[in-house]
Structures are given as C-alpha cells and as structure tokens.
PDB file of C-alpha atoms in Angstrom:
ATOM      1  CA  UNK A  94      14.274  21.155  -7.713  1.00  0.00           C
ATOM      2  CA  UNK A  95      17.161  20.223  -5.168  1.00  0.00           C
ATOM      3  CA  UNK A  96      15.987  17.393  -2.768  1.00  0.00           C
ATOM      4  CA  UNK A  97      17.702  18.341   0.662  1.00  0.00           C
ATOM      5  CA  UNK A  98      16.974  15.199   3.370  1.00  0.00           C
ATOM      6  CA  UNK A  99      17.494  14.468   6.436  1.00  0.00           C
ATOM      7  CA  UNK A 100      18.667  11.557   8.337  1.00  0.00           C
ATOM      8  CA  UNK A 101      17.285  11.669  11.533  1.00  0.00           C
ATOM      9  CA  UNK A 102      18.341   8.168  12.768  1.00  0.00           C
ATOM     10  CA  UNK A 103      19.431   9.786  16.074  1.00  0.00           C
ATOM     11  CA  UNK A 104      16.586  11.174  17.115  1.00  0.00           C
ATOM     12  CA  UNK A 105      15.475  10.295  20.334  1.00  0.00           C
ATOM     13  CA  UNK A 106      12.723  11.986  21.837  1.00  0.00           C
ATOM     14  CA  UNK A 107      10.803  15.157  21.499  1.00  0.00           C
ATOM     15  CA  UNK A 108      13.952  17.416  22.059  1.00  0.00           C
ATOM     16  CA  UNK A 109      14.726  16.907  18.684  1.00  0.00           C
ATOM     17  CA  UNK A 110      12.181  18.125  17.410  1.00  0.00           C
ATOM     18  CA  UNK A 111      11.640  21.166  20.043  1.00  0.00           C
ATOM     19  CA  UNK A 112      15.259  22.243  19.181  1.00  0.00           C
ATOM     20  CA  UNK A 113      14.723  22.330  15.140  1.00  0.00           C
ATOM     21  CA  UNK A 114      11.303  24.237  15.470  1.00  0.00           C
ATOM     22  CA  UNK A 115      12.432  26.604  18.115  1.00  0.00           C
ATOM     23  CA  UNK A 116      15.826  27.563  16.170  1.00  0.00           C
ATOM     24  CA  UNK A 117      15.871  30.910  15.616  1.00  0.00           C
ATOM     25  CA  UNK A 118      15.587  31.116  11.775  1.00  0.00           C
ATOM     26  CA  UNK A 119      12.938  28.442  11.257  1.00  0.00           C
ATOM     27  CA  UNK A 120      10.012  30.884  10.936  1.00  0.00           C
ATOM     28  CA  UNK A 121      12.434  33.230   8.614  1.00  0.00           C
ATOM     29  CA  UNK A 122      13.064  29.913   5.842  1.00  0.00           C
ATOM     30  CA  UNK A 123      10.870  27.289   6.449  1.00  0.00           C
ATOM     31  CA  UNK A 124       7.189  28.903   6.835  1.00  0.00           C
ATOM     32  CA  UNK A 125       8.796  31.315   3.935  1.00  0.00           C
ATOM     33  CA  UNK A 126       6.542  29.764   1.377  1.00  0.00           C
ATOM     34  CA  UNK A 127       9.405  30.867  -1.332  1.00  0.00           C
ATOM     35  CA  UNK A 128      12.000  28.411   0.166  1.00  0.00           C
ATOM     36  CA  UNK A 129       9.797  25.040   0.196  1.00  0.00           C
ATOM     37  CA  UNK A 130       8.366  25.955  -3.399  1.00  0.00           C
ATOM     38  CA  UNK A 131      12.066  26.249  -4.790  1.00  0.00           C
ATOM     39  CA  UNK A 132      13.178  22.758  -3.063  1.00  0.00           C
ATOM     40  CA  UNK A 133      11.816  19.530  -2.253  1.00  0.00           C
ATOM     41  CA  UNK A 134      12.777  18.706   1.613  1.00  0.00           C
ATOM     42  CA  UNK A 135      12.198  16.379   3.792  1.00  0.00           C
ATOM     43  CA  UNK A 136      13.339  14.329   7.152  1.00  0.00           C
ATOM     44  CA  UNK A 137      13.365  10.596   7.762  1.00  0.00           C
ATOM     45  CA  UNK A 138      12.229  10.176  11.280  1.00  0.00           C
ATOM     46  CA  UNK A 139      12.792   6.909  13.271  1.00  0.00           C
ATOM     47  CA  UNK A 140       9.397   4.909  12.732  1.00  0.00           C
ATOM     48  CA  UNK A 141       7.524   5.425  16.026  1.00  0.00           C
ATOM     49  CA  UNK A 142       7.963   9.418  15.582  1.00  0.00           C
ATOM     50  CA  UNK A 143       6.468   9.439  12.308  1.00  0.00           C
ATOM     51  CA  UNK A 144       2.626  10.407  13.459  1.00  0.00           C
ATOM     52  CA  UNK A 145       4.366  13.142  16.409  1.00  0.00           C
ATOM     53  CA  UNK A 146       7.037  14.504  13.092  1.00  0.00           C
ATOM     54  CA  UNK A 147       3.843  14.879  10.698  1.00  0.00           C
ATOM     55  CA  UNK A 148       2.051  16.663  13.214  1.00  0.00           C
ATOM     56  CA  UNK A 149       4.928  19.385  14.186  1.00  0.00           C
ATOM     57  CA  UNK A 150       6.943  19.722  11.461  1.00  0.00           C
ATOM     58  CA  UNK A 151       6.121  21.485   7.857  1.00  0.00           C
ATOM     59  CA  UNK A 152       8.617  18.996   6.159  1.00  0.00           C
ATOM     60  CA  UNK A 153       7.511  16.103   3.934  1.00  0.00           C
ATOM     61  CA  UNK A 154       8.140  13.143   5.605  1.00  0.00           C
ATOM     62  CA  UNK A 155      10.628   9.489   5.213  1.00  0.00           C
ATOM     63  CA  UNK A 156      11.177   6.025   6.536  1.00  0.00           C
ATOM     64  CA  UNK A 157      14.583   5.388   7.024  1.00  0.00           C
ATOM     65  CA  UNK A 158      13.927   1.925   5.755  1.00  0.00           C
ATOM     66  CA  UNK A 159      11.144  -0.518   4.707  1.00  0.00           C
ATOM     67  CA  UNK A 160      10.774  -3.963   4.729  1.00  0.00           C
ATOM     68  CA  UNK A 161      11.736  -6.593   1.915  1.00  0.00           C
ATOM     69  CA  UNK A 162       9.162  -8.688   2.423  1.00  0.00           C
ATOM     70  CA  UNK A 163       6.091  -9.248   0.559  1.00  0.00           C
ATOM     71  CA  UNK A 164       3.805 -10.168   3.746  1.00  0.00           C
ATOM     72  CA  UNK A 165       2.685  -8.937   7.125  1.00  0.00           C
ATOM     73  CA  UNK A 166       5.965 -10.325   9.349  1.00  0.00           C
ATOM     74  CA  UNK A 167       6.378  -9.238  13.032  1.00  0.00           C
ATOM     75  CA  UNK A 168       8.105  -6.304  13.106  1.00  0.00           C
ATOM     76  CA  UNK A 169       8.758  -5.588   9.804  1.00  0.00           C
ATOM     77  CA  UNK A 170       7.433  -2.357   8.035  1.00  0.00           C
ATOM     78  CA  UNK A 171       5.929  -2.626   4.725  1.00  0.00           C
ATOM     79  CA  UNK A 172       6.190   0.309   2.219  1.00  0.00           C
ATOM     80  CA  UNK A 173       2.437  -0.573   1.948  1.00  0.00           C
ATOM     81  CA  UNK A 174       1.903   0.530   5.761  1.00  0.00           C
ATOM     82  CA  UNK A 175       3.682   4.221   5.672  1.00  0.00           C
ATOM     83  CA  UNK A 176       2.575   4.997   2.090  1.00  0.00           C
ATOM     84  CA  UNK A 177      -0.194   7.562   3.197  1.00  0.00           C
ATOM     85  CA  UNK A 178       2.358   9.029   5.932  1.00  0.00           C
ATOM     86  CA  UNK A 179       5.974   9.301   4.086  1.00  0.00           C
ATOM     87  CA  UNK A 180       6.654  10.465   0.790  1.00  0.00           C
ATOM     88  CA  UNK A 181       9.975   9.553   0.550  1.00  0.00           C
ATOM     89  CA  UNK A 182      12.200   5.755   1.717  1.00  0.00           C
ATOM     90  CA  UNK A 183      15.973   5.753   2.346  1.00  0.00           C
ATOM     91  CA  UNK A 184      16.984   2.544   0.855  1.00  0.00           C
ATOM     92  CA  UNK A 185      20.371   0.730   0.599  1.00  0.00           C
ATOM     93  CA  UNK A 186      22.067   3.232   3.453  1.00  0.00           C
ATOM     94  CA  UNK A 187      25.523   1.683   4.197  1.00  0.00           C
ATOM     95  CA  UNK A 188      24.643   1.000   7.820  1.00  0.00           C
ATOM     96  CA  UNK A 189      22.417  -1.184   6.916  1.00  0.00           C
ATOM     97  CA  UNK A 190      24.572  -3.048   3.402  1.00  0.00           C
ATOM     98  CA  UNK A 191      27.475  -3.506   6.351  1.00  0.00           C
ATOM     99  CA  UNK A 192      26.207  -3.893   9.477  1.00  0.00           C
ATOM    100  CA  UNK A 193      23.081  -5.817   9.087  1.00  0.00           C
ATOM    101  CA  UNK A 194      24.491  -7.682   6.120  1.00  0.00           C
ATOM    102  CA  UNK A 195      21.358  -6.084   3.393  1.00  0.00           C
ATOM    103  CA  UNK A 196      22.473  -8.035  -0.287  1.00  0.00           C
ATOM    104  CA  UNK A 197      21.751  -6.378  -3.219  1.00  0.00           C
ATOM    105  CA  UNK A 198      18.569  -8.399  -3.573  1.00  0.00           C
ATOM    106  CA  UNK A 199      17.050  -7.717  -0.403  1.00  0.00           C
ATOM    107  CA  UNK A 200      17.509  -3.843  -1.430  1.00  0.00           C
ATOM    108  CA  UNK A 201      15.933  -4.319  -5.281  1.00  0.00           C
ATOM    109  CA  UNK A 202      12.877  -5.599  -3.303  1.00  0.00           C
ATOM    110  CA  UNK A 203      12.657  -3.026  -1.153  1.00  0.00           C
ATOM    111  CA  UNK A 204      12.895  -0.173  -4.050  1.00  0.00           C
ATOM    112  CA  UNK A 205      10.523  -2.527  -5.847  1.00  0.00           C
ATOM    113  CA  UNK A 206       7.921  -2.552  -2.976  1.00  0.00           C
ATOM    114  CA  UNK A 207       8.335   1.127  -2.377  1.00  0.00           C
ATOM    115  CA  UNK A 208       7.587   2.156  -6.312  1.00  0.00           C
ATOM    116  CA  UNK A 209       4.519  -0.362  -5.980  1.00  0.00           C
ATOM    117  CA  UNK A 210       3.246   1.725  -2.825  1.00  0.00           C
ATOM    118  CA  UNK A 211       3.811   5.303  -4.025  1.00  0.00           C
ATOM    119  CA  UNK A 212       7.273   5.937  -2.095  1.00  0.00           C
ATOM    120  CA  UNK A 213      10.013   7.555  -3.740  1.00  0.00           C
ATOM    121  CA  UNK A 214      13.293   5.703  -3.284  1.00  0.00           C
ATOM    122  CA  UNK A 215      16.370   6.933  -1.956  1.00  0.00           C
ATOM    123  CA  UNK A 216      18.604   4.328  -3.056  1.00  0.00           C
ATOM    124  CA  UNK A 217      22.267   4.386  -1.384  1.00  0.00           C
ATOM    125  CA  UNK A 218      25.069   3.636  -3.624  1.00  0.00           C
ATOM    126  CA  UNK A 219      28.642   4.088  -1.673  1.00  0.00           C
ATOM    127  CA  UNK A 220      32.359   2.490  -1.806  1.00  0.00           C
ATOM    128  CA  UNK A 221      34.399   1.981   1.534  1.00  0.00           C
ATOM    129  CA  UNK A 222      38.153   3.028   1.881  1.00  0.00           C
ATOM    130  CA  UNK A 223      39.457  -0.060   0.280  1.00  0.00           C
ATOM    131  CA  UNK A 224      36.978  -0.086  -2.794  1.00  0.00           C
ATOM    132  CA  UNK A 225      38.004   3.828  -3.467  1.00  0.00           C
ATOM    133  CA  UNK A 226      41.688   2.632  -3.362  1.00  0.00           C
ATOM    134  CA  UNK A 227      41.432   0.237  -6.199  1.00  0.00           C
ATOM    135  CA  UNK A 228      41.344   0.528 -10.002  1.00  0.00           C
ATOM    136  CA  UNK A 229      37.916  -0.436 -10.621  1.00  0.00           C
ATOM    137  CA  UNK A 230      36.200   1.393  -7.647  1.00  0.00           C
ATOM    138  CA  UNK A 231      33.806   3.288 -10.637  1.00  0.00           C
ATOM    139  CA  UNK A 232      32.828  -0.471 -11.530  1.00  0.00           C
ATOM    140  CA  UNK A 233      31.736  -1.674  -8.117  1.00  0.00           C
ATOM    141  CA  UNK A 234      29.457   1.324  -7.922  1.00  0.00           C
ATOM    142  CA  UNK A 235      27.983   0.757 -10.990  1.00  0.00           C
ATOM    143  CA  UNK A 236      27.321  -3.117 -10.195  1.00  0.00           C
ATOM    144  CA  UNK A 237      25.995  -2.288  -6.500  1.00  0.00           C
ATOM    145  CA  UNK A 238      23.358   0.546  -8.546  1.00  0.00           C
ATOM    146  CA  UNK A 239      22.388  -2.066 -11.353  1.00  0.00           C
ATOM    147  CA  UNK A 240      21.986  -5.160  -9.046  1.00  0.00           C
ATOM    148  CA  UNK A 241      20.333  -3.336  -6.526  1.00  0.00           C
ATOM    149  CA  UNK A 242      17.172  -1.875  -8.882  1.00  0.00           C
ATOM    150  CA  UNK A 243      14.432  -3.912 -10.398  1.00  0.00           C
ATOM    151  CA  UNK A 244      14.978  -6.128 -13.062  1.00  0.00           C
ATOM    152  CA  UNK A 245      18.485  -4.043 -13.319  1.00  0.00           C
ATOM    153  CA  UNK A 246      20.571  -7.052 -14.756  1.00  0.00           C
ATOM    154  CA  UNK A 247      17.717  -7.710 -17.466  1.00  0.00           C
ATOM    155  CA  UNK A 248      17.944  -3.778 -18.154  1.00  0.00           C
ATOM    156  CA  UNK A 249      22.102  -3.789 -18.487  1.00  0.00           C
ATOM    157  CA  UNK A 250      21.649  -6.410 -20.922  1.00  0.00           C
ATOM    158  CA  UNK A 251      18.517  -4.871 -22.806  1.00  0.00           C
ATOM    159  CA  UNK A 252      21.360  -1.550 -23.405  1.00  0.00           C
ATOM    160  CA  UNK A 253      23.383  -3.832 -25.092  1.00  0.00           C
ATOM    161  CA  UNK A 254      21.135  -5.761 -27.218  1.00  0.00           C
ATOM    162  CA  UNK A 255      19.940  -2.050 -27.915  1.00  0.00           C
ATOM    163  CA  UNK A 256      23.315  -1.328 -29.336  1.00  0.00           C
ATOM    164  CA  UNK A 257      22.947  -4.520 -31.509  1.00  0.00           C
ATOM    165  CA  UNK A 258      25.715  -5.863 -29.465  1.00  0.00           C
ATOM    166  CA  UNK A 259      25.554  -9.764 -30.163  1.00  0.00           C
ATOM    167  CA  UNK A 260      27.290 -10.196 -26.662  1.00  0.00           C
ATOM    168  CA  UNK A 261      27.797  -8.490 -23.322  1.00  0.00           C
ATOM    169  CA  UNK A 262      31.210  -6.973 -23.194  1.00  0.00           C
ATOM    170  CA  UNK A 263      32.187  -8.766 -19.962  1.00  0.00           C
ATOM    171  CA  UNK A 264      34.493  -5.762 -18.860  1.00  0.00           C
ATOM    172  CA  UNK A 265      31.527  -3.307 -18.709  1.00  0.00           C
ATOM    173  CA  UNK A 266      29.209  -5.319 -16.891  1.00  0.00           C
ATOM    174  CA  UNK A 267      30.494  -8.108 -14.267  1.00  0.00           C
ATOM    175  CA  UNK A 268      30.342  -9.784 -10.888  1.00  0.00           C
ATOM    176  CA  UNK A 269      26.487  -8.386 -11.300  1.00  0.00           C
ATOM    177  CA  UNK A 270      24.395 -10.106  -8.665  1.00  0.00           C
ATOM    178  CA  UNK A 271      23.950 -10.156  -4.726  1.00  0.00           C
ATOM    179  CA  UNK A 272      26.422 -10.909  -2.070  1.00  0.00           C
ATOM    180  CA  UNK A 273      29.431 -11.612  -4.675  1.00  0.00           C
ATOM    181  CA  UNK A 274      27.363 -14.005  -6.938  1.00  0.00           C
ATOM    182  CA  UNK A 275      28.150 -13.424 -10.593  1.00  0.00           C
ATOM    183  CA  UNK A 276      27.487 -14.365 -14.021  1.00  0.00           C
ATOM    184  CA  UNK A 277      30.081 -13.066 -15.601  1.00  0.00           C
ATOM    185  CA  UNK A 278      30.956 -15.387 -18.207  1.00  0.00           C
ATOM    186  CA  UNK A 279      30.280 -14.382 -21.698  1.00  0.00           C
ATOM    187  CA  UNK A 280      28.422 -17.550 -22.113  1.00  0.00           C
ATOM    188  CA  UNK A 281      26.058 -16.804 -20.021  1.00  0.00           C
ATOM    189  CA  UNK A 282      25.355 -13.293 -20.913  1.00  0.00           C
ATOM    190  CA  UNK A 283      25.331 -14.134 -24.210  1.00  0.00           C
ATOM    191  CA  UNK A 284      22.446 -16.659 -23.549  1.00  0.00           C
ATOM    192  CA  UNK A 285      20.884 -13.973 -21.654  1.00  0.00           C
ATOM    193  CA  UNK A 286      21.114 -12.073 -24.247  1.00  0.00           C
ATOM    194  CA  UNK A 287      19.565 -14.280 -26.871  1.00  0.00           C
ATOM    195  CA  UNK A 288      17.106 -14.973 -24.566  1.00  0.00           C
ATOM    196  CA  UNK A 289      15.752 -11.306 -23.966  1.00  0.00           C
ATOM    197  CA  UNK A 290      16.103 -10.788 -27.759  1.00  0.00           C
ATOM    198  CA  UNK A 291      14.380 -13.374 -28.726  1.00  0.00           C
ATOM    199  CA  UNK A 292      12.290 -15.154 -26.463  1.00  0.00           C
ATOM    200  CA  UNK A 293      10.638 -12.816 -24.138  1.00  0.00           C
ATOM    201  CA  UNK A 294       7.214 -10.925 -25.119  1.00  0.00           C
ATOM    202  CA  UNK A 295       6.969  -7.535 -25.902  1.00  0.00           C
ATOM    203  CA  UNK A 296       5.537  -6.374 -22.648  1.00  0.00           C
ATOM    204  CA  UNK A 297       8.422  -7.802 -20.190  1.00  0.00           C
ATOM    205  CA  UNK A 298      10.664  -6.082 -22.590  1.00  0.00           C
ATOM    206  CA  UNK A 299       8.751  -2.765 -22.551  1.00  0.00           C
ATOM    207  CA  UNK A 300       8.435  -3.386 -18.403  1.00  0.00           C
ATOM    208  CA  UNK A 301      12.532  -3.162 -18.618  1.00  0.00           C
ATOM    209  CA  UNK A 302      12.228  -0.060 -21.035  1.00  0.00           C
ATOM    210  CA  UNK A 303      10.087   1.861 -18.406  1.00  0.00           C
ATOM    211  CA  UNK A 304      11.554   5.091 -16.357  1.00  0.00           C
ATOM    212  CA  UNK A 305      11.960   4.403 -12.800  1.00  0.00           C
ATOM    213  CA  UNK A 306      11.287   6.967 -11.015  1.00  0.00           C
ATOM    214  CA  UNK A 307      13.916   6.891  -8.345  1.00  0.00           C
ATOM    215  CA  UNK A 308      17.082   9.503  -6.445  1.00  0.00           C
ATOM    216  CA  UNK A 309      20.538   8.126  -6.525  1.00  0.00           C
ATOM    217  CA  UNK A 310      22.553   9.128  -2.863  1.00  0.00           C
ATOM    218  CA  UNK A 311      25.946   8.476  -3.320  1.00  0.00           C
ATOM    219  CA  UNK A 312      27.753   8.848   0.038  1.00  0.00           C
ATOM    220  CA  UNK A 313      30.822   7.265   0.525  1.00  0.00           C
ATOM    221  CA  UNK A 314      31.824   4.760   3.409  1.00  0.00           C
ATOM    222  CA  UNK A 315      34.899   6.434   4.204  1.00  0.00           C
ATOM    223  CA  UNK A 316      33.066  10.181   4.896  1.00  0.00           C
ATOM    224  CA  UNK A 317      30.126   9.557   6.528  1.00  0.00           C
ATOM    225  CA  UNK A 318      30.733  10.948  10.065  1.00  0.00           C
ATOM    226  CA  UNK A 319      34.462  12.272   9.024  1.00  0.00           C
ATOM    227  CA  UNK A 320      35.553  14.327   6.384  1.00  0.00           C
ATOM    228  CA  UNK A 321      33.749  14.867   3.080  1.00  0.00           C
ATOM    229  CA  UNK A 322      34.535  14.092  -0.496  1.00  0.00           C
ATOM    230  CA  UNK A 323      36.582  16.937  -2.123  1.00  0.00           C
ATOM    231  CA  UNK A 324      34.292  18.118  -4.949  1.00  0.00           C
ATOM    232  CA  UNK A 325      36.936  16.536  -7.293  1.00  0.00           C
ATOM    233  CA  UNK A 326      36.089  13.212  -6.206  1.00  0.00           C
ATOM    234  CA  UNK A 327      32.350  14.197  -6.057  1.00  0.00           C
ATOM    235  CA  UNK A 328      32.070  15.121  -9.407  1.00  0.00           C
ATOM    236  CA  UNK A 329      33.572  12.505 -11.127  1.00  0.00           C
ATOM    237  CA  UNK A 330      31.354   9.921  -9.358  1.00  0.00           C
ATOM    238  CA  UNK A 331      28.245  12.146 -10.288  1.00  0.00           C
ATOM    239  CA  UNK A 332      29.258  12.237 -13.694  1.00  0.00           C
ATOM    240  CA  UNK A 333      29.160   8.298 -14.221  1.00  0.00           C
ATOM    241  CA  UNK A 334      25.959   8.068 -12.196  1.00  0.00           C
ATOM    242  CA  UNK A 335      24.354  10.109 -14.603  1.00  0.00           C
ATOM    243  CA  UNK A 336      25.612   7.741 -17.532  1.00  0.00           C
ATOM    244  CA  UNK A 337      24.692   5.317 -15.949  1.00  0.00           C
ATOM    245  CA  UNK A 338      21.006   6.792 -14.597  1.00  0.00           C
ATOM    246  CA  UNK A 339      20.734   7.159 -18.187  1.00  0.00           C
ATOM    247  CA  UNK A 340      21.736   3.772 -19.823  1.00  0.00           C
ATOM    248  CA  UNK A 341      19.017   1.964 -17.617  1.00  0.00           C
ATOM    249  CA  UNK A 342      16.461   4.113 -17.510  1.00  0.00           C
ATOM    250  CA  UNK A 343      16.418   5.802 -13.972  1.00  0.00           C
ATOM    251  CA  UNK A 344      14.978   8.901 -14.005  1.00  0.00           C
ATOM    252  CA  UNK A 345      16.130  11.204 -10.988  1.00  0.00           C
ATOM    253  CA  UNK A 346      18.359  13.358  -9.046  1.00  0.00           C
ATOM    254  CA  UNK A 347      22.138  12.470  -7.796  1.00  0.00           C
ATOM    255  CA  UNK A 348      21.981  13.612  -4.497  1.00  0.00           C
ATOM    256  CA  UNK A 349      25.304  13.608  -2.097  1.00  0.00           C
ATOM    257  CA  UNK A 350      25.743  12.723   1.746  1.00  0.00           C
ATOM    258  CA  UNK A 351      28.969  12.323   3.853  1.00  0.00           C
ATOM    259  CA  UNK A 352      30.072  14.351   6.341  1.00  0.00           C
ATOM    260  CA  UNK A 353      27.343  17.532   4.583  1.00  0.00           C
ATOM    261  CA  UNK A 354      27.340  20.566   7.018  1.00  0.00           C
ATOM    262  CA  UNK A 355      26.271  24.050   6.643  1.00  0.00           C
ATOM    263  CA  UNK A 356      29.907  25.201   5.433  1.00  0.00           C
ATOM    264  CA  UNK A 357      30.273  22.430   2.754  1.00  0.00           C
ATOM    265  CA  UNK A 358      26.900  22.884   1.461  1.00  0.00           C
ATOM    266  CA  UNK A 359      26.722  25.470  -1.077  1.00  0.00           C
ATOM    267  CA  UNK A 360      30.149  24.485  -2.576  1.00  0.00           C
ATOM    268  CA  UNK A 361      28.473  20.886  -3.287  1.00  0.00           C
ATOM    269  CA  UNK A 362      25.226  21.736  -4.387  1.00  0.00           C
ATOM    270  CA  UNK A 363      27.721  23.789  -7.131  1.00  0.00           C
ATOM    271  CA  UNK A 364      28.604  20.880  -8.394  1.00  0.00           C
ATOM    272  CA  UNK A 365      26.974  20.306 -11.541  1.00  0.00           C
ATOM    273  CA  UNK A 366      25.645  16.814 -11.515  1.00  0.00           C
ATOM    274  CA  UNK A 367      24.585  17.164  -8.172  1.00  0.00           C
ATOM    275  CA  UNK A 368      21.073  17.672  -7.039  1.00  0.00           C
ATOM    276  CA  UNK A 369      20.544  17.555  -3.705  1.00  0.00           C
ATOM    277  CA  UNK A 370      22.336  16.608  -0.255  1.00  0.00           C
ATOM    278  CA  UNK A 371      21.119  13.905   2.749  1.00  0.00           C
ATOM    279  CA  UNK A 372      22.407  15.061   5.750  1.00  0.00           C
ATOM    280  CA  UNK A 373      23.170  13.305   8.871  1.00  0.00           C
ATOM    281  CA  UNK A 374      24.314  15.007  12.438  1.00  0.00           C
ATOM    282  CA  UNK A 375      23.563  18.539  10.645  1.00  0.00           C
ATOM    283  CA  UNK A 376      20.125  18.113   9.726  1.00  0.00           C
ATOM    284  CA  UNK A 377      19.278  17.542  13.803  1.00  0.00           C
ATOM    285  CA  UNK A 378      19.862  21.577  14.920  1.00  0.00           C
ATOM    286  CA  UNK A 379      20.359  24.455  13.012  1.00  0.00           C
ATOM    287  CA  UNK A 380      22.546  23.557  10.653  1.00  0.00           C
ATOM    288  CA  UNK A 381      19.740  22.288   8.528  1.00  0.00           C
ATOM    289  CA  UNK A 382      18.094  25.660   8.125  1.00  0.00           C
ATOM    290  CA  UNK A 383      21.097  27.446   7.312  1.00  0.00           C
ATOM    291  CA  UNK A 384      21.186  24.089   4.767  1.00  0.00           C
ATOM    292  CA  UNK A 385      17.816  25.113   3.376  1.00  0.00           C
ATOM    293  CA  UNK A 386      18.451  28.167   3.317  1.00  0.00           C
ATOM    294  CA  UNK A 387      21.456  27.742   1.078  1.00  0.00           C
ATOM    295  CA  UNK A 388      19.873  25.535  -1.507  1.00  0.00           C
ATOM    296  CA  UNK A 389      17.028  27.812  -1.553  1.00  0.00           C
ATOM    297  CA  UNK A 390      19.418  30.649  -2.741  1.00  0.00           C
ATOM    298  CA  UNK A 391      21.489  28.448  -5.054  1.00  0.00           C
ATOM    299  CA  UNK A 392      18.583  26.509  -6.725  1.00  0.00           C
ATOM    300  CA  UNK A 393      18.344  26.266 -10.048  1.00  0.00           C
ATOM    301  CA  UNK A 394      16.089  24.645 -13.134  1.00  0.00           C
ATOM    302  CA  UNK A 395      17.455  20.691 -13.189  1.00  0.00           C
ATOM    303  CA  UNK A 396      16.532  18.580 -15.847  1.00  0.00           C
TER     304      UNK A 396
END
C-alpha cells in the first residue's frame, strides 16, 4: 500500500484539528472505509496532542521523534513510552540532522530503539543545495542511509564478503561513520572484513542478514518549504535507494517529501519507485484529503 504521512510539527492547538475534521470532504474519503483499506495513513502530532489526536482523528498515529537514549532522562521520550499510542516514528528529519546537530549515531539508536518497541521507522535521508551540486551527491546519501541504520557498516561489509570480495572497494563505500568520522582506508575494511568472515559467530552474522523492517523518506534540503524535486531528479534518487534498500537488507517503501501539495501529488506517487509521500504545510487543511484522496485512486499492488 502507499504510506501517505503527515508532518504536523506546526500544530498548535485544537484548531488544527477542528479545521481537518470539519473540511468538507473528510466524511466523503476518510470514514470511506475503501480509501483507508487501499493506503496506510497517518499524522505525526506534536507529543502533548497525541492522547487529544487519537481520540478525534481516524488516522493512525506518529511521534515526530523519539529519544536516543536507553534510560528514563528528563524530558526525553522513549520509543518504549508511545509504543501503545503511535504506530509510526519520523526519524532522521533534516531539522533535526541540521539544526539540533543529530549524528548519524544518535539516529541508528533511535531506529534501533523504535524496532525494539514495535514503531515503524521513518528514517530521513536528504542532501542540501551544495551536496546535490557535487559529483558524488548519490554517495553521501547512501553513507547518511547505511551509517544511520543498525549495525549498517557491519551489513555494507557483510554484501561484500557476500560477493567473495577479499576487500571493500573503497570507492563504493567511504567516509561511513557519524559526524565526518571515517574508516575509509582499505586496511581497515579489509580487517573488518576478515574479521566478520572469520571471527564472528554465526548468530551476529545472521543478526546482520535479518530484514529490517523500516520506510526510507527521501526529501531533499533544498525543497522542503520551496519548490519540489522535478520527477527527474526524484526518480533517479528512488532508483538507488531501492539498490541500496536491497543490498542491506531493508525491507520497505521509498516514500518522498519536499514541498508535496495536492497538485504535485498524483504526478509523484506515478513515479515508479515511489511509495508514498510525507507532507508538511499540506497535510494541516484540506489539502491532505484531496492527498488521500489521490493516492486512494492511484494505488496500486507494491512489492
């Protein structure tokens, strides 16, 4: 099924709410039993709405974050305190990689505590303007997906050794790690390497060989709030994310967000490697129905 989610990290109060329940086609799609069994939706509600959002609306519910620690810390939310109320975590959004500083690391943890508690991971992948401008923009995304997913080094490595590759080819996989740390030298993957082939029990390596059971959101820096991707650009992202969902083991759905309204909608979920939209500004008024609405009409068996 399409996911279609929505960002609600400007929701205020109650008039939010009031103003997507009183639209006028939200009886016509959303208590339509046909639309919600032909796509999974759902809104991410600022934390201290959660209880008044599953009360009104007929949405499943998110977090727009969770915590990445492993104990009870003062004001922190752990995945392990929302998992009977959301269904779904937005992790890795690039508000939070830019302007709180979030590493890599801090986000594997928190897609590794959300898995432990039952919470389906949203994990945000996304380039700013300079990144898309360069020649290897296609290999920063793949390095912020792969560091930022449990054990994800250990599983890049485990492809290779796979493909009997006696060393990691240091051009496919490099600068891997959080806040620009690396170990990129061939000497060190290539004791890695020998180290996973050799050394490590059967059960780590069939821990590495597991599915995990999470949704890629690409949304680039540079349209969030502006101007989308063109499909183009869309596209060819998708297409490596899938490769690369596929090399590690991530089983999922590439969903898109940036700049998603009700007139962009339908040409994106087109796209074929695309499976889904998170929506910002559109998914707070009526927009979002017509949204539903849309992906109801164009859904279509995924694999």
């Amino acid at each position: 099924k399409f996911l279609i989610g929505g960002n609600w990290k400007n929701c205020k109060d109650f008039t939010t709410f009031q103003h997507l329940i009183l639209s006028k086609n939200y009886d016509k799609v959303v208590k339509n039993a046909k639309t919600l069994a032909k796509i999974d939706v759902f809104v991410a509600v600022p934390n201290i709405w959660i209880g008044d959002a599953e009360k009104l609306l007929e949405f499943s519910l998110g977090i727009q974050d969770i915590s990445a620690c492993d104990e009870t810390v003062t004001g922190e939310v752990l995945a392990d305190m929302v998992r009977d109320k959301v269904s779904y975590a937005i992790i890795g959004h690039s508000e939070r990689r830019t302007v709180l500083g979030e590493s890599n690391e801090m986000i594997q943890k928190k897609v590794k505590y959300a898995l432990s508690s039952g919470i389906r991971p949203i994990l945000c992948i996304g380039e700013n303007i300079q990144q898309r401008q360069s020649d290897n923009f296609l290999h920063f995304l793949k390095n912020q997906l792969i560091s930022s997913i449990p054990m994800g080094v250990e599983r890049a490595l485990l492809h290779q050794i796979n493909k009997n590759i006696d060393s990691v080819n240091e051009s496919e996989i490099t600068d891997i790690g959080s806040n620009s740390e690396n170990i990129c030298l061939s000497e060190d993957y290539q004791i890695l390497s020998e180290v996973l082939n050799t050394h490590l029990s059967d059960s780590y390596l069939d821990t590495m060989e597991m599915h995990l059971e999470l949704d890629i959101a690409y949304e680039p820096l540079w349209a969030i709030g502006k101007e989308s991707a063109t499909l183009e650009q869309i596209e060819m992202v998708a297409q490596n994310i899938e490769e690369w969902m596929l090399k590690y083991n991530i089983r999922g759905r590439i969903i898109y967000g940036g700049a998603v309204t009700d007139e962009n909608a339908e040409k994106i979920l087109r796209i074929k490697n695309i499976n889904g939209l998170l929506i910002g500004g559109a998914s707070l008024d009526e927009r979002f129905i017509n949204i539903l609405e849309i992906a109801r009409t164009n859904s279509r068996d995924l694999k």
